[in-house]
Coordinates of C-alpha atoms (C1' of nucleotides) in Angstrom, one line a residue:
Chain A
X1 CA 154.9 -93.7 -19.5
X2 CA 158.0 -92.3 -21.5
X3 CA 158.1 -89.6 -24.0
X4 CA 158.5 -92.2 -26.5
X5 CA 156.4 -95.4 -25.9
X6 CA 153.8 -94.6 -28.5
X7 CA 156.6 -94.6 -31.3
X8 CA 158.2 -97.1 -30.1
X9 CA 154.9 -99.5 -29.7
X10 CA 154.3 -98.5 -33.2
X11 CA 157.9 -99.0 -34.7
X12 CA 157.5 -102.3 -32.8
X13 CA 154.6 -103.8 -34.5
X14 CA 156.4 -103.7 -38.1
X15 CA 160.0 -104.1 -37.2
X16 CA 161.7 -106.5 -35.1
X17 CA 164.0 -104.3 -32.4
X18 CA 165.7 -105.4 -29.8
X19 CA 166.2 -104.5 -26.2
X20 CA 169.3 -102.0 -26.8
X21 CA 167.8 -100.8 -29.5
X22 CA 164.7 -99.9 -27.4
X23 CA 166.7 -98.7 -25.1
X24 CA 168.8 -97.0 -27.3
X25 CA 165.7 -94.9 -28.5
X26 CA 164.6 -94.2 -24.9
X27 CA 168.3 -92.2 -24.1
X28 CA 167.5 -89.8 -26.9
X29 CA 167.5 -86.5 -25.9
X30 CA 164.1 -85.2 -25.8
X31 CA 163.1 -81.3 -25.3
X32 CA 159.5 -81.7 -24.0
X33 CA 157.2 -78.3 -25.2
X34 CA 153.9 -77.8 -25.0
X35 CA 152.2 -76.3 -28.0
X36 CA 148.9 -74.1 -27.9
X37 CA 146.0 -75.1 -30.4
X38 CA 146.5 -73.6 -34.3
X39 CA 150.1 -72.7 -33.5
X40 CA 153.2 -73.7 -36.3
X41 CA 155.5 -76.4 -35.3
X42 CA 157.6 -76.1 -38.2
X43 CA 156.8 -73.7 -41.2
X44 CA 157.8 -74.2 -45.2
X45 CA 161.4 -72.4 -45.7
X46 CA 162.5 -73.4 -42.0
X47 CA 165.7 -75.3 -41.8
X48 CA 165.4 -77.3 -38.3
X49 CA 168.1 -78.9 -36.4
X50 CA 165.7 -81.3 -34.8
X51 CA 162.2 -83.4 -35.5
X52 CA 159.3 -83.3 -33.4
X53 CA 157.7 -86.1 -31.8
X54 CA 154.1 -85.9 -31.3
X55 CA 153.1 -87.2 -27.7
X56 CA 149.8 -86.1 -27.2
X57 CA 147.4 -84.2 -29.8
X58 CA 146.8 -83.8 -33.1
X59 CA 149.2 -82.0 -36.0
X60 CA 148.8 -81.7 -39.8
X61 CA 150.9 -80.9 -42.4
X62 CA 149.4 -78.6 -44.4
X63 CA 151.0 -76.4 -48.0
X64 CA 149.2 -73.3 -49.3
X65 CA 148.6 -72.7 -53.0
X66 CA 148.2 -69.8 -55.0
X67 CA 145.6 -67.3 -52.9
X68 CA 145.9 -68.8 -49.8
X69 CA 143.9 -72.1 -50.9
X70 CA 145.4 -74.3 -48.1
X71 CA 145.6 -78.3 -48.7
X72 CA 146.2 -80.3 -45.6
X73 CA 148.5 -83.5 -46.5
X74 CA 148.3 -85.8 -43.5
X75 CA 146.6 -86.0 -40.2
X76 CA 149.1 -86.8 -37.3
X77 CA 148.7 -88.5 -33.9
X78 CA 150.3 -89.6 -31.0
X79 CA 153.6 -91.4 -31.6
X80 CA 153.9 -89.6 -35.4
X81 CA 157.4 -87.6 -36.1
X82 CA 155.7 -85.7 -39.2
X83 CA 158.4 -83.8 -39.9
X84 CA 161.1 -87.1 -39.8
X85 CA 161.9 -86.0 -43.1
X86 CA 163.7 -83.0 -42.6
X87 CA 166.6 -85.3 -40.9
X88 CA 167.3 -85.5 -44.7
X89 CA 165.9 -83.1 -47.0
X90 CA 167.3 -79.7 -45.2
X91 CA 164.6 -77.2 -46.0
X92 CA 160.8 -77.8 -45.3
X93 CA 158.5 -78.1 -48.5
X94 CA 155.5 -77.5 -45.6
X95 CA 154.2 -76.5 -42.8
X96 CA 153.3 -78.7 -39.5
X97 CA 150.9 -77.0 -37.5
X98 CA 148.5 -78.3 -34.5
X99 CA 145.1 -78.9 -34.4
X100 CA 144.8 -78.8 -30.4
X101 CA 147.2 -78.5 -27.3
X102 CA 149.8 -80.6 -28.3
X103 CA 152.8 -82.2 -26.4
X104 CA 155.0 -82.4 -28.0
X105 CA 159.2 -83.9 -27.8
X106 CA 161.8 -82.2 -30.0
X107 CA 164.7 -84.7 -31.1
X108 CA 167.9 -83.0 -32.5
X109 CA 168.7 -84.2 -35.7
X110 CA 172.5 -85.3 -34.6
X111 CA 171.0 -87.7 -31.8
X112 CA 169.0 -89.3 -34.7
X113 CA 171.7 -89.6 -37.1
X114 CA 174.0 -91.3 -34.8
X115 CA 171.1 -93.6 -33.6
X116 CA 171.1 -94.7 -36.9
X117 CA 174.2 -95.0 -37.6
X118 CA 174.8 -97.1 -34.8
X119 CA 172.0 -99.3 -34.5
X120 CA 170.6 -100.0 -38.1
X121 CA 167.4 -101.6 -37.1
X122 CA 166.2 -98.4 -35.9
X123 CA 167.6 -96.1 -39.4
X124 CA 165.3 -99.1 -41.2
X125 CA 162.5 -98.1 -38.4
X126 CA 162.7 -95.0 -39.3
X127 CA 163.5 -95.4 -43.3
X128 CA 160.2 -97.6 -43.1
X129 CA 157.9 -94.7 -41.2
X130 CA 158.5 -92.5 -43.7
X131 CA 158.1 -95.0 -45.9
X132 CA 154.6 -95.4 -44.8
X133 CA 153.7 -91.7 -45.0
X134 CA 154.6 -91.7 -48.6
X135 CA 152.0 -94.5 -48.8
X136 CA 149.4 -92.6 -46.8
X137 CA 150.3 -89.5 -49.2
X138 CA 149.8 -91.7 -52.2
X139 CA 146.1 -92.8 -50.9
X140 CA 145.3 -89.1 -50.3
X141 CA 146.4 -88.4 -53.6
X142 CA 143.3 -91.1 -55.0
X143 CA 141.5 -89.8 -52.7
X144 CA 141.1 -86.1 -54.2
X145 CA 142.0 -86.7 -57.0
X146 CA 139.0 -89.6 -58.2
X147 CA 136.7 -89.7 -55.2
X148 CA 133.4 -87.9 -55.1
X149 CA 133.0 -85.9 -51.8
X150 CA 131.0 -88.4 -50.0
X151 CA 133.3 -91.2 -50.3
X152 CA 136.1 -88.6 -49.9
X153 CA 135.0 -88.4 -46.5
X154 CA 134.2 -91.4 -45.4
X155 CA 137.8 -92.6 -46.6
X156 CA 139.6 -90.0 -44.2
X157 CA 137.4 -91.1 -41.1
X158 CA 138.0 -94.6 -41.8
X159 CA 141.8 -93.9 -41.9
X160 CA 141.6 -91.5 -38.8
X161 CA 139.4 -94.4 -36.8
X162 CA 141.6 -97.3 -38.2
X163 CA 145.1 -95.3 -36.8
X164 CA 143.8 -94.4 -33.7
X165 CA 143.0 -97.9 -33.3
X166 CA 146.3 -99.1 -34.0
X167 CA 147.1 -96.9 -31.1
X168 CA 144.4 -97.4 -28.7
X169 CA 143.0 -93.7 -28.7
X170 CA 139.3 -95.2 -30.5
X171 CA 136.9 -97.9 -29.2
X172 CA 135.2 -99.0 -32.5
X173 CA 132.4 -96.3 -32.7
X174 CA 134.0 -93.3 -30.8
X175 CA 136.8 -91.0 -31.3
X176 CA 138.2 -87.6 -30.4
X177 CA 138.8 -85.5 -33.6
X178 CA 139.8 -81.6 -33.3
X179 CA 139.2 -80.4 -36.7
X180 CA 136.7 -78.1 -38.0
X181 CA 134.8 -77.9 -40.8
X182 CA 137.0 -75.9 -42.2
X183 CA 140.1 -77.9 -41.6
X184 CA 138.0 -81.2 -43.2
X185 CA 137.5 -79.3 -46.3
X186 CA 141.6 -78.4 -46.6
X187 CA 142.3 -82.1 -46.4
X188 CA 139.4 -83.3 -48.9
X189 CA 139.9 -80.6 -51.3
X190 CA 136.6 -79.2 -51.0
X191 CA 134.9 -76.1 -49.1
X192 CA 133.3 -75.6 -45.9
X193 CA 129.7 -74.9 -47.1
X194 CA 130.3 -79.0 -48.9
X195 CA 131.7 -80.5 -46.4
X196 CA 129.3 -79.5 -43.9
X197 CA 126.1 -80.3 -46.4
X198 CA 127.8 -83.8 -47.2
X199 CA 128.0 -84.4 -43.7
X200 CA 124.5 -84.1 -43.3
X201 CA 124.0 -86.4 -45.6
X202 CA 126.2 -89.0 -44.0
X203 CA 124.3 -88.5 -40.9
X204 CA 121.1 -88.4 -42.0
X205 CA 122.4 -91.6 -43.8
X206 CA 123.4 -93.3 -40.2
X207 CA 126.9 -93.4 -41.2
X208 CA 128.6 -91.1 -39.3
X209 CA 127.7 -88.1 -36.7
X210 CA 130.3 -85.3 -36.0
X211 CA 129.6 -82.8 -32.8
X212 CA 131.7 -81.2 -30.7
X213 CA 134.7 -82.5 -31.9
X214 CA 133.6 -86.1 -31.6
X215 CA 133.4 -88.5 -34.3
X216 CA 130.7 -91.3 -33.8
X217 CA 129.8 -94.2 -36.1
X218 CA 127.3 -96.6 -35.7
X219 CA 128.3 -98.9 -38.7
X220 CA 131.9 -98.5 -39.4
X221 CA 131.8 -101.1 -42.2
X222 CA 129.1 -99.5 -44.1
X223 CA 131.3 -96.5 -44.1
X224 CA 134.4 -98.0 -44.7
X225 CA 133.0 -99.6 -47.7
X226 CA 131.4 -96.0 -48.9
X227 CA 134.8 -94.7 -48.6
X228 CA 136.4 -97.8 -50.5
X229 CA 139.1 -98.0 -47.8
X230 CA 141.2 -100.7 -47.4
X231 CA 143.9 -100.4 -45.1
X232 CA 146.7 -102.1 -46.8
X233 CA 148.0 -99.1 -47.7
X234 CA 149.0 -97.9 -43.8
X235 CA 151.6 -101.1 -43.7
X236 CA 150.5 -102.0 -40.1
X237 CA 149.9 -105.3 -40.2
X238 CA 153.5 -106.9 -38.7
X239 CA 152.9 -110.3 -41.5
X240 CA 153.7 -107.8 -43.9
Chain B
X1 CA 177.7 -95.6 -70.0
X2 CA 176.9 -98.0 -67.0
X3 CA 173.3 -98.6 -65.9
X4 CA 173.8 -97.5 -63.3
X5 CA 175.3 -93.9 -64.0
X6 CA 171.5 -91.7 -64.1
X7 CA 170.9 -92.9 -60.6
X8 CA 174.5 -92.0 -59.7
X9 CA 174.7 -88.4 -60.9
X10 CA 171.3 -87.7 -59.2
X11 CA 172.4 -89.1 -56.1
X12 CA 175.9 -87.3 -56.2
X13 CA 174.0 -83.9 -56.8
X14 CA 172.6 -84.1 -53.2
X15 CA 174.5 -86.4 -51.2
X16 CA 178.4 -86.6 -50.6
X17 CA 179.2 -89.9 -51.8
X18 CA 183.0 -90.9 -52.1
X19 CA 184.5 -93.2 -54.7
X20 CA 184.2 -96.4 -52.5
X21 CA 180.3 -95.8 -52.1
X22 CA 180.5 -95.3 -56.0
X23 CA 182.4 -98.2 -56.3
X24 CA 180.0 -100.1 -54.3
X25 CA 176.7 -98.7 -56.1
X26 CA 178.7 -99.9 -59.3
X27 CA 179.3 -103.0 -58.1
X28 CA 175.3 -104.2 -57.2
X29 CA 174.1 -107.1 -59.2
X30 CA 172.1 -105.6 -61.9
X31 CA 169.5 -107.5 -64.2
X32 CA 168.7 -106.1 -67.0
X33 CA 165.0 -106.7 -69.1
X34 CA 163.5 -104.7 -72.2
X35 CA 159.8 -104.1 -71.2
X36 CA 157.3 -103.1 -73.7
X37 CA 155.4 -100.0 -73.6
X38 CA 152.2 -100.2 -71.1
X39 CA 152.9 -103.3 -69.2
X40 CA 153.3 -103.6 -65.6
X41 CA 156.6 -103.7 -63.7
X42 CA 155.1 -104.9 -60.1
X43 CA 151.4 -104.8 -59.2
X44 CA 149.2 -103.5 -55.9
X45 CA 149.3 -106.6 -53.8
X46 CA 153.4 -108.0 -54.7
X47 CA 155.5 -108.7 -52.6
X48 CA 159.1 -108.3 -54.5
X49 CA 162.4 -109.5 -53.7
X50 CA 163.3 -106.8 -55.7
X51 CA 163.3 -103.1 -56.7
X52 CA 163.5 -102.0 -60.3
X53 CA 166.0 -99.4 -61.7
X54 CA 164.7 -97.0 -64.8
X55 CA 167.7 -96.7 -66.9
X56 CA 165.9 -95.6 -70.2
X57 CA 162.2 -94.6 -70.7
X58 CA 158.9 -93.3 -68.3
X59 CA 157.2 -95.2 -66.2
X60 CA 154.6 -94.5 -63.5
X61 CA 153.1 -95.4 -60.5
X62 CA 148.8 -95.2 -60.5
X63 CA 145.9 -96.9 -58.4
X64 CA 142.7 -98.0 -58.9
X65 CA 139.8 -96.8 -57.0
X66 CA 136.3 -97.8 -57.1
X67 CA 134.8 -98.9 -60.3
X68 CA 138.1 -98.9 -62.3
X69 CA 138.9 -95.4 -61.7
X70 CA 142.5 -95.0 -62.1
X71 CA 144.8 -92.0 -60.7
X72 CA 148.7 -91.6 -61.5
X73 CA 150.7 -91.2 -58.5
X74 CA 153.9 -89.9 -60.1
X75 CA 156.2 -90.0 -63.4
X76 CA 159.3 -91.3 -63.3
X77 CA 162.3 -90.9 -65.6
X78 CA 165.8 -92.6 -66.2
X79 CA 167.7 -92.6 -62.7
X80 CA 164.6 -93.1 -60.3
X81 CA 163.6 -96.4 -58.8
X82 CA 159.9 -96.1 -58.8
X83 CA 159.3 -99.6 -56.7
X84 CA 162.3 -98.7 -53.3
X85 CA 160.3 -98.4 -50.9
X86 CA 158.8 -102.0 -51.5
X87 CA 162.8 -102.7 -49.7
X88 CA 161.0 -101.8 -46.5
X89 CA 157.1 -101.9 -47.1
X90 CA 156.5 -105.8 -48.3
X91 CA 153.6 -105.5 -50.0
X92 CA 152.9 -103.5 -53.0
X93 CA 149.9 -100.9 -52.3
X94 CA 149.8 -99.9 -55.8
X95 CA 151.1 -100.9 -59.6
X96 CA 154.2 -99.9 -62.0
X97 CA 153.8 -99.8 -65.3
X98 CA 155.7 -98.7 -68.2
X99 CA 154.6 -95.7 -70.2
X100 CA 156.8 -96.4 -73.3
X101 CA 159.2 -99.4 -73.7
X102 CA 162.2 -99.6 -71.2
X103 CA 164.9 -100.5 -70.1
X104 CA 165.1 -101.3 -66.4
X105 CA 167.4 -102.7 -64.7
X106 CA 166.5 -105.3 -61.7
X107 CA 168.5 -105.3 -58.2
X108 CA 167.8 -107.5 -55.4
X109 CA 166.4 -106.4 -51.9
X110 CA 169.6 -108.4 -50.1
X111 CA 172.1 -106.7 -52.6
X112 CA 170.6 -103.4 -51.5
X113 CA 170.2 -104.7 -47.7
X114 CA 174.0 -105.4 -47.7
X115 CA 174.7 -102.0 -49.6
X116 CA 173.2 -100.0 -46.8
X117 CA 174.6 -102.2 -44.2
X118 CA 178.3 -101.5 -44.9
X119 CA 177.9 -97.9 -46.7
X120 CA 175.8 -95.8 -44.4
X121 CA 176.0 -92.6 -47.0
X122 CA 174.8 -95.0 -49.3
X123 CA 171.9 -95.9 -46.8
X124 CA 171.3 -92.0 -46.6
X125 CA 171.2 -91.0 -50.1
X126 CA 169.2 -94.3 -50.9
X127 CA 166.3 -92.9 -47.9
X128 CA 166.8 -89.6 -49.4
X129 CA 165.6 -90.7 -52.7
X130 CA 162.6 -92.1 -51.0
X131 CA 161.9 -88.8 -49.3
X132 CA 162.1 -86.6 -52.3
X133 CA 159.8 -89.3 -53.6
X134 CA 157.1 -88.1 -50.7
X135 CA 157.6 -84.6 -51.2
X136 CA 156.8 -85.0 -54.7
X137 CA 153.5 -87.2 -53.7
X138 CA 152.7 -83.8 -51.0
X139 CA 153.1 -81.0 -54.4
X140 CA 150.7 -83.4 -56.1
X141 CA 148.2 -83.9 -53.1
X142 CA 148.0 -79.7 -54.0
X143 CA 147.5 -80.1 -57.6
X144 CA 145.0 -82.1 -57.7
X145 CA 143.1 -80.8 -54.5
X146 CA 143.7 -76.9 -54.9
X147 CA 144.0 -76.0 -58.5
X148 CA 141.6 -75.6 -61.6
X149 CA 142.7 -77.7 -64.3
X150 CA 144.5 -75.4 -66.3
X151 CA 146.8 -74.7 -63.4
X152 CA 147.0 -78.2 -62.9
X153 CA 148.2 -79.8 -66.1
X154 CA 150.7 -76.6 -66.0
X155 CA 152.4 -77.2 -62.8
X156 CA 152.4 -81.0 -64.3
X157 CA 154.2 -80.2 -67.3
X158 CA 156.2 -77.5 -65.0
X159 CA 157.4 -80.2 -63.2
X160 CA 158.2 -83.0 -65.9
X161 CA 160.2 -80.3 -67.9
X162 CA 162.5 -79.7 -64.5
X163 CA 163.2 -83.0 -63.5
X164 CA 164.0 -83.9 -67.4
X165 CA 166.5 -81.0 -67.3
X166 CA 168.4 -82.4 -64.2
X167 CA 169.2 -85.2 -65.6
X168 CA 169.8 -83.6 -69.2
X169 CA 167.0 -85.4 -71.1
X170 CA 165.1 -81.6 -72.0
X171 CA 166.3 -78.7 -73.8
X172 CA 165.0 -75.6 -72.6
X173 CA 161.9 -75.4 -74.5
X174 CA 161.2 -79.2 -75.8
X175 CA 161.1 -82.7 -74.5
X176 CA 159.5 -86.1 -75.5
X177 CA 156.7 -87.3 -73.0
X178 CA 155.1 -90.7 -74.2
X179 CA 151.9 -90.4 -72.3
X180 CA 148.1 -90.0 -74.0
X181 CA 146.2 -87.6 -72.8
X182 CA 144.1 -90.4 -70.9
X183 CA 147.4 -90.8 -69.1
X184 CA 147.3 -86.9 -68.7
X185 CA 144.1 -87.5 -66.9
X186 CA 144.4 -89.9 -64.9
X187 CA 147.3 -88.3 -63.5
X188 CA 145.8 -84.8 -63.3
X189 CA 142.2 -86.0 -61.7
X190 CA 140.1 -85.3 -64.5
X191 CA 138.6 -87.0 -67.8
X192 CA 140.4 -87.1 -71.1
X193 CA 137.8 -84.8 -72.2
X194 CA 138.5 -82.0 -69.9
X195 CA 142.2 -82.8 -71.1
X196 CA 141.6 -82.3 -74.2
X197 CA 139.8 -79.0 -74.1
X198 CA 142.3 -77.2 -71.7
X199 CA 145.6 -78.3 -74.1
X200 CA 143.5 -76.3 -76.4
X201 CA 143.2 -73.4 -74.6
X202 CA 146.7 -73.5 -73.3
X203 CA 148.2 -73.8 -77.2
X204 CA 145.8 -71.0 -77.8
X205 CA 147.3 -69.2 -75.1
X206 CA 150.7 -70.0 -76.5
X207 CA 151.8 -71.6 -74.0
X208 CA 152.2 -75.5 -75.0
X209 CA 152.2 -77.4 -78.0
X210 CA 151.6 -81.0 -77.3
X211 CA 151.5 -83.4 -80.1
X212 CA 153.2 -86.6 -81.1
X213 CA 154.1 -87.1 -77.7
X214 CA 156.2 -84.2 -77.7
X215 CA 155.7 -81.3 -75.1
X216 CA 156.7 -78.0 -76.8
X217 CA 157.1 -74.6 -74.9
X218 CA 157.4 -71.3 -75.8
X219 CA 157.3 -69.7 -72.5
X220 CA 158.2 -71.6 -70.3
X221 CA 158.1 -69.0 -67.3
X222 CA 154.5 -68.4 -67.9
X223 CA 153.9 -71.8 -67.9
X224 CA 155.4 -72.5 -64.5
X225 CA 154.0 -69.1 -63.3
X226 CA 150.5 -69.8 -64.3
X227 CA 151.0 -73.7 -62.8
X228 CA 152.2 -71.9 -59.4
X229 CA 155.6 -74.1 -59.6
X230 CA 158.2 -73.8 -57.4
X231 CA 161.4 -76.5 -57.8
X232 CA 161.5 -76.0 -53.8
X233 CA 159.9 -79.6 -53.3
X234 CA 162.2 -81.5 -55.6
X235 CA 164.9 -81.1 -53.8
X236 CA 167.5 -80.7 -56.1
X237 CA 169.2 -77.9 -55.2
X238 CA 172.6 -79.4 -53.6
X239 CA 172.7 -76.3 -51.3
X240 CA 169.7 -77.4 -49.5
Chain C
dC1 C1' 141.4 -100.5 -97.5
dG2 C1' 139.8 -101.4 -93.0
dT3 C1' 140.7 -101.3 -88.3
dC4 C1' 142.1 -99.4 -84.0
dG5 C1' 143.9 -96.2 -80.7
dG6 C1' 143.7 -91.7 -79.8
dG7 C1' 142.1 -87.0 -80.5
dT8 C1' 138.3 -83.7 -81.2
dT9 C1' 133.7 -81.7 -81.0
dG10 C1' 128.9 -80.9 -79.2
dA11 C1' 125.0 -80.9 -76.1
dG12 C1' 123.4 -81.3 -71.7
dG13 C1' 123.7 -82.1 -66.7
dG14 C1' 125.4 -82.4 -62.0
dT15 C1' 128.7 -81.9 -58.4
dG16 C1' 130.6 -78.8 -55.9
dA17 C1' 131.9 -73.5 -55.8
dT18 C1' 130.7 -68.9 -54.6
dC19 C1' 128.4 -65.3 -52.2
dA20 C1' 125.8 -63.8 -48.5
dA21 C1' 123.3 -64.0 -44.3
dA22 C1' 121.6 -66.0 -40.2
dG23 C1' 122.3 -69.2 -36.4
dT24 C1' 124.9 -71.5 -32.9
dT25 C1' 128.8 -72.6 -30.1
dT26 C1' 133.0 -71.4 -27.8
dG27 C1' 135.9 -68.7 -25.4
dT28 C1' 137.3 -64.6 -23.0
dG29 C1' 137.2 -60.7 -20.0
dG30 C1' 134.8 -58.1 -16.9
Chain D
dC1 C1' 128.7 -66.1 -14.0
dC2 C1' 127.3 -63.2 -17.4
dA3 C1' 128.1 -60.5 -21.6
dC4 C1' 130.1 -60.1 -25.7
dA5 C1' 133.0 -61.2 -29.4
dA6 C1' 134.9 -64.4 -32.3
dA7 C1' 134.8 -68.7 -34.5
dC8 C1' 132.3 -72.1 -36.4
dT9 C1' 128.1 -74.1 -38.5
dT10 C1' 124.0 -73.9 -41.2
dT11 C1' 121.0 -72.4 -44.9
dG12 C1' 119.6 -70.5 -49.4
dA13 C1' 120.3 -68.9 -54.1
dT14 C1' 123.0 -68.9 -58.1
dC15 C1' 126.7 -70.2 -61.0
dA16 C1' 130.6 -72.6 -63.3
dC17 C1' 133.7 -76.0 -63.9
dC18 C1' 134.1 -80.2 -65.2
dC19 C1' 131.7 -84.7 -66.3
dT20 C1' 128.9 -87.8 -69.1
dC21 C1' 127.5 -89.5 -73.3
dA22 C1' 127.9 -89.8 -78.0
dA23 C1' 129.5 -89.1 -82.4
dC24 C1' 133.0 -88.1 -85.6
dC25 C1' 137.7 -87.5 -87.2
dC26 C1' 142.5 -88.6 -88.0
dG27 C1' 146.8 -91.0 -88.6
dA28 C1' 149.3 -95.3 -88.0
dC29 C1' 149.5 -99.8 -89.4
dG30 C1' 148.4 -104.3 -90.9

DNA sequence: CGTCGGGTTGAGGGTGATCAAAGTTTGTGG
DNA sequence: CCACAAACTTTGATCACCCTCAACCCGACG
C-alpha cells in the first residue's frame, strides 16, 4: 500500500483520472517522516517549499486569537493534504499540528506544480480538494456561529464518522478519535468544563459515548439529525 | 471601464499575468444582468453552468441552519466571484444573494474550463482566488468561535474597510456598506439586538459611526486593534 | 397620513463562561 | 512493575454575556 493510495482513492471518487495520471501521482517525490503526538507540522508565518500528506493519524489546523484562545478549523485524516494551500498562498495564515503519531509524506511544491501543469485532471483534483475544505470551513462557520452546544457537537461527530467512512477507518458505530476534551472545545468554540458536561448529556441521552479516545454511537441518525447534518456539504458523492 | 477590470487588478496584484492571459480574461463571454437589492444569485442545492462576476455592489454568501437560522459566510465586493468554486463543486451547498442592487456579470463554466486549459497562470490565479476565499472562511471560523461580540463586529468592519481599500472603493476613514444590522448579525453569530447594543457602545467609544448604511471611523487603528486584525489572511500583499 | 422596514429600549432568563478543587487516567522513569 | 507526575476529566458554585420577548420609535415612501 503506497504512500498515496488514500488520496488517490479519494481524488478518485469525485474526479475521473486516468491511468497516467494515477501513475503520474504515484512518481511524486515523497519524503516519508514520522511525527510525534501534539507536535507542529507547519506553523502560521512559515513559508514551506512543500505540502504534507497525511498517511496515517490525525492533524488539525488550528489559529490562536487574542490571549491564546485557540480555535481549531478542520479535523484532518488519512489521505488529507491540509496545508495544499500553501502551493499558492506563500505564507501560512495557521498552524497544522497533530493530534497523534502521524505519518506523514512531504511533497515539494515544484513536483506539484509541474504535475499540474502537465496533467490538468490532477491541478482540477487538486483545485477541487481545496475546494471542498472551503466548504467544510463554511459548515464550521454555521456551526459556531448558530448552533447551540449540543447540536454543535453532534454535527462535528457526524462529520468525523461520515469522513472516516468515506475512507474505511469507521464501521457505523465505532471510531478512533485522538482528541481531548480540550481540543473538542477549540473546534466547537466552547470550554472544556461545557464540552465535557454536554457530553454527559449526550450520553446519558444514548446518543453518543466518548472513552478512551473512542467514539461510539448507538443511533447515528438520531445524532446526525440533533446535529442537523447533512452531508452535502463534503462533495463526496461522485453524481455530484 | 471593462467588466471585467476589478477582477483584473486584484488578480494582477498577486499573480504574474502577461498581456495574452489579460487578453484572454478580456476576451471571456460575459453576460451582463441588473439584480435588485436582496434577491438571490444561486441557491443551496444549484447546480450552475455558470459562475457570477460582481462588477458593482455587495453580495454575500449565508446558510440556513435549523429552524430558519441563518449565518453569513462572507461579503463580497466588486472584483470577487462569490459562486467559483461551483466550477469544480456541482452542487451549490449554500445561497448568493445580493445585499444592494448589482451589477454582475455571468460567465460560463466551459468559457472558464477552456481559459484554464490553455492559460495555466490563469488557472493559478483563478485557484488562488478560491484559496484566499478559504482563508478568509478560517479568520471568520475565529470570529465567531473566539471573540466577544464587540471584538467581533470590529475585526468585521476591520476587515470590510481593507478589502474596500484594495480595490479603491474606501477612503481612509469612510465607506458605504448596504447591510442592516440583521445582516450584521447573522453574519457575526448573534441577534440584531446584541447588534444593536454593541454599535452603541462602540460609537460611544468613538470608535464607529454607523448610520445610513455608512460605516464611519475615526480611529481606525483602534478599531482593528481592539477587533485583533491582521491583513495576514487576505493575502494581498504581492510580496507574499 | 398610514404603513413598513429597520432601529432602539427595557425586563428577565438561560446558555455557557469562569474559577477552583478533587478525581482519574496516562505516561514515564526508577 | 511500581511510583509518581502530568495530563485530562469531573464536579460545584457563581457570574456574565448574550438571548428572548415585547413594545415603541423613527424615517422613508406610497
Amino acid at each position: 500500500m503506497s504512500q498515496s493510495s488514500a488520496l488517490i482513492r479519494k481524488l478518485r471518487t469525485t474526479t475521473d483520472l486516468d491511468d497516467d495520471d494515477i501513475a503520474a501521482i504515484e512518481r511524486l517525490p515523497m519524503v516519508p517522516r514520522d511525527i510525534p503526538a501534539q507536535e507542529a507540522i507547519v506553523r502560521e508565518g512559515d513559508r514551506p517549499g512543500q505540502s504534507c500528506l497525511l498517511v496515517e493519524g490525525f492533524a488539525c489546523r488550528s489559529k490562536t486569537a487574542d490571549q491564546g484562545r485557540r480555535q481549531i478549523l478542520s479535523i484532518h485524516i488519512a489521505g488529507d493534504i491540509p496545508d495544499l494551500q500553501s502551493l499558492h498562498l506563500k505564507v501560512m495564515d495557521h498552524d497544522v499540528t497533530t493530534l497523534c503519531r502521524c505519518k506523514v509524506a512531504f511533497i515539494p511544491h515544484d513536483a506539484l506544480r509541474s504535475l499540474c501543469r502537465e496533467r490538468p485532471a490532477v491541478a482540477e483534483a487538486l483545485w477541487r480538494e481545496t475546494l471542498v475544505d472551503a466548504a467544510v470551513f463554511r459548515e464550521w462557520i454555521v456551526n459556531v456561529g448558530r448552533r447551540p452546544a449540543p447540536q454543535r457537537l453532534a454535527h462535528l461527530i457526524s462529520e468525523l464518522r461520515e469522513r472516516l467512512r468515506l475512507v474505511g477507518l469507521s464501521t457505523d458505530d465505532e471510531f478512533q478519535l485522538p482528541m481531548t476534551q480540550l481540543d473538542l472545545a477549540d473546534a466547537l468554540g466552547l470550554t472544556p468544563v461545557h464540552v465535557n458536561r454536554v457530553l454527559q448529556v449526550l450520553r446519558k441521552d444514548g446518543l453518543l459515548e466518548f472513552r478512551r479516545q473512542v467514539v461510539s454511537l448507538s443511533d447515528a441518525d438520531r445524532l446526525m439529525r440533533l446535529g442537523d447534518f447533512d452531508s452535502l456539504y463534503l462533495h463526496q458523492n461522485p453524481a455530484t
